[in-house]
Every structure is written in structure tokens, then in C-alpha cells.
Coordinates of C-alpha atoms in Angstrom, one line a residue:
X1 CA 11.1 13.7 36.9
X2 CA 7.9 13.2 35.3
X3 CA 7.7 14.0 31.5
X4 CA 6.2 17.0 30.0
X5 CA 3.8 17.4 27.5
X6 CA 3.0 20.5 25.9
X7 CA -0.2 21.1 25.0
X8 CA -1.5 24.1 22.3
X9 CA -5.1 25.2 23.3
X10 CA -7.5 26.7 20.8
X11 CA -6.3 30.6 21.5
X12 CA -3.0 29.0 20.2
X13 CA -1.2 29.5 23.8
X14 CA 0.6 26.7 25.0
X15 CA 0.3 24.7 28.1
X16 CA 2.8 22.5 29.9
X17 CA 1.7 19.2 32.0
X18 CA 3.4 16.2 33.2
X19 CA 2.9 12.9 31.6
X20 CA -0.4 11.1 32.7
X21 CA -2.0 14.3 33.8
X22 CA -6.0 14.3 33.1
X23 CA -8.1 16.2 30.7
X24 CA -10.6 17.3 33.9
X25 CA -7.0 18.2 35.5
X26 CA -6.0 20.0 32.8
X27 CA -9.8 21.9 32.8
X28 CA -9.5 22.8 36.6
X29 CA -6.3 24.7 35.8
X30 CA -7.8 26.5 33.2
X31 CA -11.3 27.3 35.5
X32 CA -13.5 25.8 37.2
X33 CA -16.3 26.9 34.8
X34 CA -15.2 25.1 32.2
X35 CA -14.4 21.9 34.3
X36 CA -18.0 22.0 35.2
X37 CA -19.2 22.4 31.7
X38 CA -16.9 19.8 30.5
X39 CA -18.6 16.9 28.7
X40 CA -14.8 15.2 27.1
X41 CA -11.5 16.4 25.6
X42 CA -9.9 16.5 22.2
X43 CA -6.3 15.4 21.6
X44 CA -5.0 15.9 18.2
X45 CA -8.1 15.1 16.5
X46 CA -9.0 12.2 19.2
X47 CA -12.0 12.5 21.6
X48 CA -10.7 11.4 25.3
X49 CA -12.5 11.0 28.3
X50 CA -12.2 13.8 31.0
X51 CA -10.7 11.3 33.8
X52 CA -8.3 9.7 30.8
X53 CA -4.4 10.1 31.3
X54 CA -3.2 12.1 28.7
X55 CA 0.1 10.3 26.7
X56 CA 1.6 12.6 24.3
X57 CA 1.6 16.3 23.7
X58 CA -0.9 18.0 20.5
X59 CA -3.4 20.1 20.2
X60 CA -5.7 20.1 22.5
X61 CA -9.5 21.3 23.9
X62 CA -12.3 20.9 26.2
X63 CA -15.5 19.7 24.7
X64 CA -18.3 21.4 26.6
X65 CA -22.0 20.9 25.3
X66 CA -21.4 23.5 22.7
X67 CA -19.2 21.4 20.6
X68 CA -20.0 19.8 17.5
X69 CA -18.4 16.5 18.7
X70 CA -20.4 16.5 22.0
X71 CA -23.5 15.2 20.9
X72 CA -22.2 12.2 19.6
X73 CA -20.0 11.2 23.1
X74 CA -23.5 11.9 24.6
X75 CA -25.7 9.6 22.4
X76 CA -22.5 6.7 22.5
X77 CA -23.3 6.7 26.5
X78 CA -27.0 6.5 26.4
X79 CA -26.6 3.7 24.2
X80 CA -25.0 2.2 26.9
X81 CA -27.5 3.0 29.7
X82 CA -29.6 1.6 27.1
X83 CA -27.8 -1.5 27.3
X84 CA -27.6 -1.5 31.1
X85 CA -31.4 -1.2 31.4
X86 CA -32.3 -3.9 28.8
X87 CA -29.7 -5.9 31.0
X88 CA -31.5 -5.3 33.9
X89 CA -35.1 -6.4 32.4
X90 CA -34.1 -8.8 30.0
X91 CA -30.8 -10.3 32.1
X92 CA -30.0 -12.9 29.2
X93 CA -30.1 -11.0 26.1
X94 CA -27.5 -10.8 24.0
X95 CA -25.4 -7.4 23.2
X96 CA -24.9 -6.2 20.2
X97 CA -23.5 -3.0 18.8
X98 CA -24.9 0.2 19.9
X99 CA -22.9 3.4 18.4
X100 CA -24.4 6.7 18.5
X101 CA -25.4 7.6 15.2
X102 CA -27.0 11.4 13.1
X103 CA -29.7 12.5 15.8
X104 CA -29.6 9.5 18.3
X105 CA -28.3 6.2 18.9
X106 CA -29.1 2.5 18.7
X107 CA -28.4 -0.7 20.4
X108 CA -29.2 -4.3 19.3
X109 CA -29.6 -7.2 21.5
X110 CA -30.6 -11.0 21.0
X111 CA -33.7 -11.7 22.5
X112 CA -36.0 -14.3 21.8
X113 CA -39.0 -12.2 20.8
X114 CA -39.4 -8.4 19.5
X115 CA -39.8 -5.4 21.7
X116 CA -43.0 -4.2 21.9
X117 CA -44.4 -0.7 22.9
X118 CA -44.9 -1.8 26.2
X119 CA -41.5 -3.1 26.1
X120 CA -39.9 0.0 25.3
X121 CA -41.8 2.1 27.9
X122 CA -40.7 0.4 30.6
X123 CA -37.0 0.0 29.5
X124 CA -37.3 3.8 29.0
X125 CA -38.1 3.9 32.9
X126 CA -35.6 1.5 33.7
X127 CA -33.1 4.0 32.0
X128 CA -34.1 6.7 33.9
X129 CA -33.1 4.8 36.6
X130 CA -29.9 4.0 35.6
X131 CA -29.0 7.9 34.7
X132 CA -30.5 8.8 38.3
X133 CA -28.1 6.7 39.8
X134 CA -25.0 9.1 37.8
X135 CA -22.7 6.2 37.5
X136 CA -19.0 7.2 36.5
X137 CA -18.0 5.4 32.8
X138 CA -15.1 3.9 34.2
X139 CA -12.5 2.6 31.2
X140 CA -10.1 -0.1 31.9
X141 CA -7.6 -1.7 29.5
X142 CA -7.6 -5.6 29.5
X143 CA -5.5 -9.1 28.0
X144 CA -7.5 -10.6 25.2
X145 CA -7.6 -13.5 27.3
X146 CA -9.3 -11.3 29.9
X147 CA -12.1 -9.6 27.6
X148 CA -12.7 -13.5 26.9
X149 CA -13.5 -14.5 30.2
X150 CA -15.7 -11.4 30.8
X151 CA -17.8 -12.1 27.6
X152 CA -17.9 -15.3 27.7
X153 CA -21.7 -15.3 28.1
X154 CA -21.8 -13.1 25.5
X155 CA -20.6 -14.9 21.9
X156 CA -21.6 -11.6 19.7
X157 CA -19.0 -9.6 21.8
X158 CA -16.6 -12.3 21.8
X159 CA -17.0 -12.8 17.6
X160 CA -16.2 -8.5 17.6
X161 CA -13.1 -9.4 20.0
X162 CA -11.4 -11.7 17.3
X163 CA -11.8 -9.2 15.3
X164 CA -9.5 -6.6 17.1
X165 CA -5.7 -7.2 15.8
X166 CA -3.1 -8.3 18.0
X167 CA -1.6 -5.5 19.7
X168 CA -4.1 -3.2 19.4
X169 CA -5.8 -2.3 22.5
X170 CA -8.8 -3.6 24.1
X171 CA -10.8 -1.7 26.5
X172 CA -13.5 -2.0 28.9
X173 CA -16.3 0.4 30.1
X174 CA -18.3 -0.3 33.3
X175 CA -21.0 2.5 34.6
X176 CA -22.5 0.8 37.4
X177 CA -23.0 -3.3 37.1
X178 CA -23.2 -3.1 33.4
X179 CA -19.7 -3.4 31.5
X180 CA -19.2 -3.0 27.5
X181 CA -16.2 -4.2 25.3
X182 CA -16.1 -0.8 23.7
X183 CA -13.3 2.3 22.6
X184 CA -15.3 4.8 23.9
X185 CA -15.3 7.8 24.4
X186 CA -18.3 8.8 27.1
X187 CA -19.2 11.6 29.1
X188 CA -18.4 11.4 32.9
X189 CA -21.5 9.6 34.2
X190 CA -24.5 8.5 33.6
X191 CA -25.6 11.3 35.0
X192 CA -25.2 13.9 32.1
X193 CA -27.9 11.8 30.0
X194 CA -31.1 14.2 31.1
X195 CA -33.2 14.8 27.8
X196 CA -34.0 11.0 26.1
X197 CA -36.3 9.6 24.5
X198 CA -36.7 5.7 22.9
X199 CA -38.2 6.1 19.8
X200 CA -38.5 2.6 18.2
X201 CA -37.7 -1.2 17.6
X202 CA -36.9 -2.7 14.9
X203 CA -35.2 -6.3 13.3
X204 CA -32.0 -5.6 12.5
X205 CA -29.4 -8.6 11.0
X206 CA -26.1 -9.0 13.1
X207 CA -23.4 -7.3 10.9
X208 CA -25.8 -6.2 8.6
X209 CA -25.8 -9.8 6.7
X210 CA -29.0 -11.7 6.0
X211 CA -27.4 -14.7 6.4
X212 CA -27.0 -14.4 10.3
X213 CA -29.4 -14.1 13.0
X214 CA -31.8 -11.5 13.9
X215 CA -31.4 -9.0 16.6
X216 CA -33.6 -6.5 18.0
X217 CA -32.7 -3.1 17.6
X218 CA -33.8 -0.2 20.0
X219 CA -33.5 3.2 18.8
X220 CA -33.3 6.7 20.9
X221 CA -32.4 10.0 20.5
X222 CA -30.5 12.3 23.2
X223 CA -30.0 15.8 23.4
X224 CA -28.6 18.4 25.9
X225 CA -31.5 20.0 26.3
X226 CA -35.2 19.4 26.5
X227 CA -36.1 22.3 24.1
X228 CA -33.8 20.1 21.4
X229 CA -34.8 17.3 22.4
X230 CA -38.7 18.8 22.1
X231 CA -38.2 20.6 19.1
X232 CA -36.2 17.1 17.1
X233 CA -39.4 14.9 18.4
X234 CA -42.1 17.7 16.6
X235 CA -39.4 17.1 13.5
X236 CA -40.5 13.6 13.8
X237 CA -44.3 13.6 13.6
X238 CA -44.0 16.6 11.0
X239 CA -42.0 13.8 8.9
X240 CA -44.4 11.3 9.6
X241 CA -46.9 13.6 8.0
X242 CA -45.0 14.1 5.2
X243 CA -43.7 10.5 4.3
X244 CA -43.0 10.5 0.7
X245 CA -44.6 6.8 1.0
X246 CA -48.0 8.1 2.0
X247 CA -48.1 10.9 0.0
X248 CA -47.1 9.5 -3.0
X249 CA -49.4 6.5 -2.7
X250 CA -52.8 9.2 -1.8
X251 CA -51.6 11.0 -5.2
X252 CA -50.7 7.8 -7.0
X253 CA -47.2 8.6 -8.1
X254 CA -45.6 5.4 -7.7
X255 CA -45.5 1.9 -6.2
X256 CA -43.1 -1.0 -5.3
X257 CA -44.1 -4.4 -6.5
X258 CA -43.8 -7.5 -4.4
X259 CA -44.0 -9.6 -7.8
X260 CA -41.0 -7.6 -9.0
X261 CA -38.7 -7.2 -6.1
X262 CA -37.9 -4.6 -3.7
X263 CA -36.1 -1.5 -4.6
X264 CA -37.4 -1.4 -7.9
X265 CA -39.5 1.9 -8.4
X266 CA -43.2 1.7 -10.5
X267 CA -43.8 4.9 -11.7
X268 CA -47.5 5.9 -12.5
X269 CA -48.8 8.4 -15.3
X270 CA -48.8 10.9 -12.1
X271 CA -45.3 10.3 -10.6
X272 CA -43.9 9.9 -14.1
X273 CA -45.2 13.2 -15.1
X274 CA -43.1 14.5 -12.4
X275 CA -40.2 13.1 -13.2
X276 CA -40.7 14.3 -17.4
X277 CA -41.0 17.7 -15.9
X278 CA -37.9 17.5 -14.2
X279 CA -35.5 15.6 -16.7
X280 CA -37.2 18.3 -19.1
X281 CA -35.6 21.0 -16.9
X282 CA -32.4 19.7 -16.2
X283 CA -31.5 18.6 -19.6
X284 CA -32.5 21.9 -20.7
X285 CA -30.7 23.7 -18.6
X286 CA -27.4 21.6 -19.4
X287 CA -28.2 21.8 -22.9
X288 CA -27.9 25.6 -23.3
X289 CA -24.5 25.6 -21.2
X290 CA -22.7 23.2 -23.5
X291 CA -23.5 19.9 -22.2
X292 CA -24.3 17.2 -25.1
X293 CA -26.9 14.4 -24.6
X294 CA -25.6 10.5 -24.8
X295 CA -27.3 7.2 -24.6
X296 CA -25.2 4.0 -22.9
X297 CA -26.0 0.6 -22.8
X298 CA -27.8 -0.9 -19.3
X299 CA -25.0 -3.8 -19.7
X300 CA -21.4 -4.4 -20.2
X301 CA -18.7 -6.4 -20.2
X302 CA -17.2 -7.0 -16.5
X303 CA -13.6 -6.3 -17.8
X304 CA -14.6 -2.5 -18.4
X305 CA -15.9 -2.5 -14.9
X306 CA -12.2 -4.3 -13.6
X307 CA -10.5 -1.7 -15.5
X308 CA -12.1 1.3 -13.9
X309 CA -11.3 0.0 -10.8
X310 CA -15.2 -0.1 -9.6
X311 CA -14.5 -4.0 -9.5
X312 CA -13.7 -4.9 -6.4
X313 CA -13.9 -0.9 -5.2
X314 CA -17.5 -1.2 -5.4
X315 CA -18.3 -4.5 -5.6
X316 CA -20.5 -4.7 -2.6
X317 CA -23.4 -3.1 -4.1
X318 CA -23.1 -4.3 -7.8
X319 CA -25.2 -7.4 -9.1
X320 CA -23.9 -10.7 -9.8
X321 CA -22.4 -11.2 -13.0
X322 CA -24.3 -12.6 -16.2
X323 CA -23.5 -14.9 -18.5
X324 CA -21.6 -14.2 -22.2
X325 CA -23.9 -14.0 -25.1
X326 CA -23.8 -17.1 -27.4
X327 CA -20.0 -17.3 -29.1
X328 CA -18.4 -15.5 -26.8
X329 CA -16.9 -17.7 -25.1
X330 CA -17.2 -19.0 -21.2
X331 CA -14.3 -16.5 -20.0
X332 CA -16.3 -13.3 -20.8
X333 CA -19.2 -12.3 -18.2
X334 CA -21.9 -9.0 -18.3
X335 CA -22.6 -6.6 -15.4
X336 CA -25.6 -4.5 -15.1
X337 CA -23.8 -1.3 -14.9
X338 CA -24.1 0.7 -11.2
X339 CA -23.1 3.6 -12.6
X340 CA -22.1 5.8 -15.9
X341 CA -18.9 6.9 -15.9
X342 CA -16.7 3.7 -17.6
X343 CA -19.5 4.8 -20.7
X344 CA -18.7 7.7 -20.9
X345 CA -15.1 7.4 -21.1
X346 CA -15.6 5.1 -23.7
X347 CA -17.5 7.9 -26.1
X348 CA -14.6 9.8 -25.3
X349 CA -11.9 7.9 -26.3
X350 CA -14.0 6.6 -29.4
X351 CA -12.0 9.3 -31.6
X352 CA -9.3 11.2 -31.6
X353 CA -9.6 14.9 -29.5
X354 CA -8.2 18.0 -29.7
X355 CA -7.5 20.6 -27.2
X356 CA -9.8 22.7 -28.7
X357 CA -12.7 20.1 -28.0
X358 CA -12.5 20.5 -24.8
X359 CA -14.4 20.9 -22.3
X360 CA -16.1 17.9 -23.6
X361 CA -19.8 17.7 -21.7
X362 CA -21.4 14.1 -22.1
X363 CA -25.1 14.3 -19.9
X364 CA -27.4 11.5 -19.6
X365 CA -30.1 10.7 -17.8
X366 CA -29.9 7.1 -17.1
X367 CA -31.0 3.9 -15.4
X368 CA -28.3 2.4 -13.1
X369 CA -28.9 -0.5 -10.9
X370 CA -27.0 -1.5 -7.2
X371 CA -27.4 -4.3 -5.0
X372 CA -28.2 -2.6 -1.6
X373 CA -29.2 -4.9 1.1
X374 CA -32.6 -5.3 1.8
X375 CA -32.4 -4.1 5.0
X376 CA -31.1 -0.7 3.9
X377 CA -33.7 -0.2 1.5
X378 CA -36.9 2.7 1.8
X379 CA -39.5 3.5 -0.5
X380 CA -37.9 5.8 -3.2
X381 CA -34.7 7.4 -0.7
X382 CA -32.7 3.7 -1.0
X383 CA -33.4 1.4 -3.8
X384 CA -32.0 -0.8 -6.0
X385 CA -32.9 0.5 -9.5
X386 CA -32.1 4.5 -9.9
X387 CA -32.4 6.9 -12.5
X388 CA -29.3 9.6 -12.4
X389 CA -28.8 13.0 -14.1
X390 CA -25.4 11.7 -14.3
X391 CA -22.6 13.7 -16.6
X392 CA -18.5 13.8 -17.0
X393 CA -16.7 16.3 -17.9
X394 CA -13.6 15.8 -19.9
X395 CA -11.3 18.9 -19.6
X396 CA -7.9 20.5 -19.2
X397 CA -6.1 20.8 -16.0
X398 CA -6.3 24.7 -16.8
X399 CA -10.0 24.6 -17.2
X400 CA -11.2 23.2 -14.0
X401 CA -11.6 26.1 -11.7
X402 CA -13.9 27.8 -14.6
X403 CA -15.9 24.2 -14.8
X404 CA -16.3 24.3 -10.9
X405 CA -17.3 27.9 -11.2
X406 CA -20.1 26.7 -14.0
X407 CA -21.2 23.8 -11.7
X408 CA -21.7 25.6 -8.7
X409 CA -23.7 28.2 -10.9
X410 CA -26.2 25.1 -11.7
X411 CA -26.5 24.0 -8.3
X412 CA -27.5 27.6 -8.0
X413 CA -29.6 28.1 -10.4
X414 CA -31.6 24.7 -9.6
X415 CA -31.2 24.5 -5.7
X416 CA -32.0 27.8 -4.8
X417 CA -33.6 29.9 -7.1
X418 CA -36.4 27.2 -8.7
X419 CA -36.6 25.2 -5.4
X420 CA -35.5 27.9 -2.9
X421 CA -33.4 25.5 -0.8
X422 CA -30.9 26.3 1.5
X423 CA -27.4 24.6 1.3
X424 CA -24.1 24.2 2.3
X425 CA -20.7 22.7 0.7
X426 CA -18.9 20.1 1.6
X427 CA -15.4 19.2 0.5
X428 CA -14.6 15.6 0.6
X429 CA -11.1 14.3 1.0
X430 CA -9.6 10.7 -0.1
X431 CA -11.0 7.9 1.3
X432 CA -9.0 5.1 3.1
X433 CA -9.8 2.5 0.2
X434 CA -8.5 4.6 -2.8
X435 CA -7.3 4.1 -6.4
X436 CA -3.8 6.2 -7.3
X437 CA -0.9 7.5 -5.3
X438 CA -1.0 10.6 -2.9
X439 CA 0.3 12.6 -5.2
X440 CA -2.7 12.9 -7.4
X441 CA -4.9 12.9 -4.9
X442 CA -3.3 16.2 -3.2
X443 CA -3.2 17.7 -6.9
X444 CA -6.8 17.5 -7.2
X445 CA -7.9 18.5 -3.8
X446 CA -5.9 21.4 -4.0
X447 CA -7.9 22.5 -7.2
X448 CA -11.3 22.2 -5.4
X449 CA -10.0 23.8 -2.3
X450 CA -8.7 26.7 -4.7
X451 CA -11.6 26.6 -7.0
X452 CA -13.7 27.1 -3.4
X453 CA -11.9 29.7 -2.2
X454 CA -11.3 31.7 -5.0
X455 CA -15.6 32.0 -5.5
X456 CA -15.5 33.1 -1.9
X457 CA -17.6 29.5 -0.9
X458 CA -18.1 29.1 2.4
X459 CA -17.5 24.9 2.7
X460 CA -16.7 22.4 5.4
X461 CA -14.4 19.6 5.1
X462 CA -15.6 16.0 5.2
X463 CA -12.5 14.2 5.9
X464 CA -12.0 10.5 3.9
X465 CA -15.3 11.5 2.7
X466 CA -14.1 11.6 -1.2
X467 CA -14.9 8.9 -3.5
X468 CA -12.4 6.3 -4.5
X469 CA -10.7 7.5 -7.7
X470 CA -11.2 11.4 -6.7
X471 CA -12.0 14.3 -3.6
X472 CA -15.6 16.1 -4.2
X473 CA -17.9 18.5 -3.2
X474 CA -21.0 17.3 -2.0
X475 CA -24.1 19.8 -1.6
X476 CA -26.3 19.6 1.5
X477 CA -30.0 21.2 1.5
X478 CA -32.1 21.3 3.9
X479 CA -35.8 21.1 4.0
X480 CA -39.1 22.7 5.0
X481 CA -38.5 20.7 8.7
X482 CA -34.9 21.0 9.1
X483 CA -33.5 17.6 7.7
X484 CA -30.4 17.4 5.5
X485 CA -30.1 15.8 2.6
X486 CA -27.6 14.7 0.2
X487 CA -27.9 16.6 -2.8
X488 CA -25.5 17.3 -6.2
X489 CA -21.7 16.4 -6.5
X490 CA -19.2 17.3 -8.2
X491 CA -16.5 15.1 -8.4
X492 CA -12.7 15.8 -9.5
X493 CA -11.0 12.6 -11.3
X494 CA -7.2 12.1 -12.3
X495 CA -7.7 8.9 -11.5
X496 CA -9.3 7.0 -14.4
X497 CA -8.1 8.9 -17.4
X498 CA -5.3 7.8 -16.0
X499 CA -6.4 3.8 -15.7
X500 CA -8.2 4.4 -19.3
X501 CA -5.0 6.2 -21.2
X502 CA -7.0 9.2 -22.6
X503 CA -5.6 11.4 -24.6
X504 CA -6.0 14.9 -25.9
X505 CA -3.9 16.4 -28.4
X506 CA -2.2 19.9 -27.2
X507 CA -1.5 23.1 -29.4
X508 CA 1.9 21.6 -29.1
X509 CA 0.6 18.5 -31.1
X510 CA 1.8 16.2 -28.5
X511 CA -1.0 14.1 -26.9
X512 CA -1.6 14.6 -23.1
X513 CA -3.9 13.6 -20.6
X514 CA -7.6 15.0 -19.4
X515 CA -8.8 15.1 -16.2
X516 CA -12.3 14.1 -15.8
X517 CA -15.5 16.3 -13.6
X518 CA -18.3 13.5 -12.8
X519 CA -21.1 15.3 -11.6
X520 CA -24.9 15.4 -10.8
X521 CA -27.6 18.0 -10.1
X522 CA -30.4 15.9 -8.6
X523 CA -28.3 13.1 -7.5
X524 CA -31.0 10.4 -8.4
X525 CA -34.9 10.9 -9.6
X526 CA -36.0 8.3 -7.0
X527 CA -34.5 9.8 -4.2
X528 CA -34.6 13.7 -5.2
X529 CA -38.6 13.4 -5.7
X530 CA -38.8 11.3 -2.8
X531 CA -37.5 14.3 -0.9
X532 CA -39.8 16.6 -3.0
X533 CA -42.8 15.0 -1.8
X534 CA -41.7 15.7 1.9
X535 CA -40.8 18.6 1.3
X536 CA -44.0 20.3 -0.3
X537 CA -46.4 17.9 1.7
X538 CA -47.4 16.4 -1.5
X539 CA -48.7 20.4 -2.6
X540 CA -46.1 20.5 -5.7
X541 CA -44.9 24.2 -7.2
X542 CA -47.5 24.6 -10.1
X543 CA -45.1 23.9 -13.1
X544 CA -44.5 20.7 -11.3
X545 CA -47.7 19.4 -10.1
X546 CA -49.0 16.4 -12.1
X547 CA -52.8 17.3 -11.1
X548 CA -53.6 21.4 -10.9

């Protein structure tokens, strides 16, 4: 006899099925509406493919086109007619990666020349093609040995297979003649990909790494139906309208020199004007709700860097190291500094505190420097040298709900009622790659979830989404066309007063330790007028404008 699984569906009613039945099996015996409107199923979390045995019991659900998650199986396969039609025009390029990815997809392919507009219309023909012909994603599970032979024409798929640990499992797709080494998932066939549209190619480096060769990336977008998919490409040409990079040259805000590097922001009388206004503001506004001003160095020693953990945590984007003064001897090396916080702590713990100093607010508007790639780099949103309304928080564990309270009242005051922005919460769990044991970890997610609730917030969770020493809530607005944006975050630490040994002393005269708030309002000057300038169109509120 055939094992049973059990499955719970979303009304919570349970559901028994032998071993290996389907997720379209499973929808047929619920109704043949929803089998027709299924796009993939959800397993405990994991998206499966309607035709995919199911292994293990869980909870479980039909994704139709309504579902959050559906959009992004949808884009995943047109990546992969994508592929199929590139295949067909251009039969020796070279396959890439193509993953779907926020309001469309990519793919990128080795081919001896870039795509050009003429290029990409009639690959977008060829697609059509391919989703006329409503070929099933078929998923087959193969030997390493196998996958080898497959690729073997292919050396950037067989340089992703080595990557894949022994005993994991390696899968195929196929729809039609075109076959990807890939984990899926995808909708049923080709056929579901109706409303597409190739927007762009660009150079893209294989892994991301300027040291290896240069692909040619195509990206599209894909949408379930052709009002989205109309409404997303008028988003576009409103944002072309609006770049920040136009605008703000026409106005003469700012510039990026080729003498000086890229990423490194040039602000003119105008643009620096703008930002004056708003450090003005925000400082202010901190200012009058407790928050003390400090100044910190642009360099440090690299041991404080080791010691918070940031080193190797976020080594990736922090600049080589410099060379000790003279007499310091050769052991001891500088770092620009990437970010605030190690400062800070260091004011802190330059004297002895009480209970009663606490909350201790240290604000500072400051220059902060990171290595992003080049690639990744544009005009003011990603650069390389940023200027951050950065401030911690050094507090009580008793005090943090009434911090988060005073926080959110900011982002308030700031995000909606001077820029009128709509926004929504996120709350961001520990990450993968994290300092600290659980246990601290659940301690201080359970005081933002608590401090949430008990405002009555209405928040979603972003999970693995916290940064490494603590969980977060991270504001989202959204602008005069629709976009999202990153926006403040507040940022709940146990982790480094922990690696730093700070001390308070308690009405019990005993020392004991703070917990640390990192926060910031604007996020980053370059970025948050960046988005300003798309925003208004360049046509700035009147206490903002540089020109009247």
C-alpha cells in the first residue's frame, strides 16, 4: 500500500493523498476551476511544479495567477523561452544565468558581438514562436556525469555544475528542443507566457566579476495580463522622463567625474543646496527629540573593523586596506570606514554610563565609502562614496519598544507628512551569514515583532532579510509612478555591545549591558535625492527648491 501524505490546505482542512501523487492531481480533486487556473503549487514554503510528484506531507496550496509567488515562476520560464529563441537564432551562443528578477527577468549568453535593436526584435518574434508552440517544462533528474555530457558544449553551465555539492540534486528542464541545467520551478508550458516584452541589452560580466569574460544580457518583463503588462511599460517611459541623471544635469545639481572615479558624487552650489536643506531638517528634527550631534573620523584602524565583525561580514564592498602611519609599525593597517556604527560605540564606551544616561542618541551625518562593483553602480542610487543620516541608539532592554515607538514617529513625521509618501513596513529576520547564537537573535526579533504589534503596524515579514549582527524594519515608499524604494531602517543590535563589552551601570550599581538601535531616516543623501528628483520631475517643494 502506497504511503499517505497528509496535506493541510489554506482553509486549514486537511487532505489525504498517496505518495507521488501530483500538485495538478491534487487541484483536479479539489475542482476543475482551480486546476485550470493553476500556474504551480506550494509545499511547505517550496514552489513545485503542477506535474511534480509530491514527497512528504506539509502545508500546502495552489498558486493561481493571483498569488504573490506567481509572477516570479512566470518570469523564471520566459527566461527560458528567452533562451530557447536566442538558441534558435544564435545556435552557438553560450548560456548563462537567466533567473527572473523584481518586474521581469534576464538571461545572458556569450556571443561574439552585442545585441542590437534589430537583434532583439526579432528574438522577441522568435519567442512568440516558441510560446505558440505551448511546450510542456518537462523536469528530469540526472548523474553529474550525465548533466556533463549534456553541457558539454556549454563550459559556463558546466563551471555552475561543479558548483552543485555532492548529493545534492541536479535537474534538467526541457520545453521543446531547448533544455536548461536549472531547479526550477516553471509554469506548465510555454504556453502560459502571453503578455512580454524584451526591453533591453546590455554587458553584463559572468558572475558579476570584472575579471571574467563579457556576456550579453537580454532583459524582459512578463505579466499575466496585457493591461499590467501596458500599464508597467508607461511606468517605464514616465521614469525615463524623470531620470534623476537628466534632471539633475538640466538643473546642475551634480556630476560624476571621469578624472575622479565612478561612484563618487560632485555636488554643485544647486544640488548642495538641496542637500543643506535637508541635513538642516533632519538634524533638526533629531535634535529636539534627544538625539546629540557627533563627528568620527573617515579612517580607522582595521582591528576595530575585525572586532565588530564587519571584517570579513562585509568585506566585499569595503576598500583595500592602507598602510600604518609612520611609527606604527608594519602590523597595523587603516580602512576607510563603510559605515558608522564601530564610532559610535567607541564615544560610548569612552566614559563610564549610568542608567540614567540612557537612551544615549549619537546622530551624524556622515561620509562613508564602499567598494561596489562597477557594474552595479548608477548615477546617485548606487555609488561608492555616500553621505548617511546615520545614528545608534544605546538603550535598555526595557526602553526599546518606547525607542521604536519614537522612530516610527520620525519616519512619520518625515515620510508622510513633509513628503506625503506612502509606505509600508517590513520586518527583517536573521540572515544566513550572521554574528551570535539564536538565542539573541529570537530575543530581539521578538521585541520588534512586539513593538509592531503593539502600535497596531501593519508590517510584512522579509525572511533572512535582517542584517548580520541584528533583525530590522525596513520602510518601503513608493513614488509619484508606482516604484518602491528602500527607505529608513531601524535596526535592533544585541550583537555588538555584546562583541564591544559595553557597560551601563544599573540602579542596582552593578554594570550590565545595552542593547544598541542603528537607524536612519533618509537612508543615504545620494540615493534619497536621487529618488527626489524622480519623484517631483525635477519641480522641487518650495522650501526645497535650490532656484524659485
Amino acid at each position: 500500500m502506497a504511503e499517505e501524505l497528509r496535506l493541510t490546505l489554506p482553509d486549514g482542512s486537511d487532505k489525504a493523498v498517496p505518495a507521488g501523487t501530483t500538485a495538478r492531481a491534487v487541484a483536479e480533486s479539489i475542482g476543475a476551476r482551480l486546476a485550470r487556473a493553476a500556474i504551480a503549487a506550494k509545499l511547505d514554503g517550496e514552489i513545485v511544479e503542477l506535474d511534480r510528484p509530491l514527497a512528504h506531507s506539509g502545508r500546502f496550496e495552489i498558486l493561481t495567477e493571483a498569488a504573490p509567488d506567481a509572477l516570479a515562476v512566470l518570469r523564471h520560464s520566459s527566461a527560458h523561452a528567452l533562451a530557447t529563441a536566442v538558441r534558435r537564432l544564435f545556435p552557438d551562443a553560450g548560456i548563462g544565468f537567466g533567473p527572473s528578477i523584481d518586474d521581469g527577468f534576464y538571461y545572458d549568453f556569450a556571443v561574439p558581438r552585442p545585441f542590437t535593436p534589430e537583434d532583439l526584435e526579432r528574438i522577441e518574434a522568435e519567442m512568440r514562436k516558441v510560446v505558440e508552440g505551448d511546450h510542456a517544462f518537462v523536469r528530469e533528474e540526472v548523474t553529474r556525469e550525465d548533466a556533463r555530457r549534456r553541457f558539454a558544449g556549454d563550459p559556463l553551465k558546466l563551471e555552475r555544475l561543479e558548483e552543485i555539492p555532492d548529493g545534492d540534486v541536479i535537474s534538467v528542464y526541457r520545453s521543446g528542443v531547448f533544455e536548461d541545467l536549472c531547479r526550477g520551478p516553471h509554469v506548465p508550458g510555454t504556453g502560459r507566457i502571453k503578455h512580454f516584452k524584451l526591453l533591453h541589452a546590455a554587458g553584463a560580466y559572468w558572475r558579476g566579476d570584472e575579471r571574467r569574460q563579457m556576456l550579453q544580457r537580454i532583459y524582459g518583463t512578463a505579466w499575466f495580463s496585457k493591461q499590467d503588462l501596458e500599464t508597467y511599460l508607461h511606468r517605464l517611459e514616465e521614469a525615463k522622463k524623470r531620470d534623476h541623471r537628466v534632471i539633475g544635469k538640466a538643473l546642475d545639481l551634480f556630476s560624476i567625474q571621469d578624472d575622479a572615479g565612478p561612484g563618487l558624487i560632485f555636488w554643485h552650489p544647486k544640488g548642495a543646496m538641496v542637500q543643506y536643506q535637508l541635513r538642516r531638517f533632519i538634524e533638526d528634527t533629531l535634535l529636539e527629540r534627544g538625539n546629540q550631534l557627533v563627528y568620527t573620523p573617515h579612517i580607522t584602524r582595521e582591528q576595530l573593523f575585525l572586532r565588530s565583525g564587519h571584517l570579513p561580514m562585509y568585506a566585499e564592498v569595503q576598500f583595500p586596506a592602507i598602510a600604518s602611519g609612520e611609527g606604527e609599525g608594519e602590523d597595523v593597517r587603516y580602512r576607510v570606514k563603510p559605515m558608522n556604527c564601530p564610532m559610535h560605540i567607541l564615544v560610548y564606551a569612552a566614559q563610564q554610563r549610568s542608567y540614567r544616561d540612557l537612551p544615549l542618541r549619537l546622530t551624524e551625518v556622515a561620509n562613508v565609502y564602499r567598494n561596489e562593483r562597477s557594474g552595479t553602480l548608477h548615477g546617485m542610487l548606487r555609488v561608492r562614496g555616500l553621505t548617511m543620516d546615520d545614528g545608534h541608539i544605546f538603550l535598555r532592554p526595557d526602553q526599546i519598544e518606547d525607542e521604536i515607538f519614537e522612530l516610527l514617529d520620525i519616519v512619520e513625521l518625515v515620510m508622510g507628512k513633509t513628503f506625503g509618501l506612502d509606505y509600508r513596513l517590513d520586518l527583517a529576520t536573521r540572515p544566513d551569514k550572521k554574528l551570535g547564537e539564536d538565542a539573541m537573535w529570537e530575543q530581539a526579533e521578538q521585541a520588534l515583532e512586539q513593538a509592531l504589534k503593539r502600535r497596531g503596524a501593519t508590517y510584512r515579514l522579509d525572511v533572512g532579510g535582517g542584517a548580520f549582527y541584528g533583525p530590522k524594519i525596513d520602510i518601503k515608499f513608493t513614488d509619484a509612478i508606482g516604484r518602491e524604494w528602500q527607505g529608513a531602517t531601524i535596526q535592533l543590535d544585541f550583537q555588538l555591545p555584546e562583541r564591544f563589552q559595553l557597560e551601563y551601570t544599573g540602579p542596582d550599581n552593578k554594570p550590565h549591558r545595552p542593547v544598541m538601535i542603528h537607524r536612519a531616516i533618509y537612508g543615504t543623501m545620494e540615493r534619497f535625492i536621487g529618488f527626489l528628483i524622480e519623484h517631483f520631475a525635477g519641480a522641487f517643494p518650495l522650501w526645497l527648491a535650490p532656484e524659485q
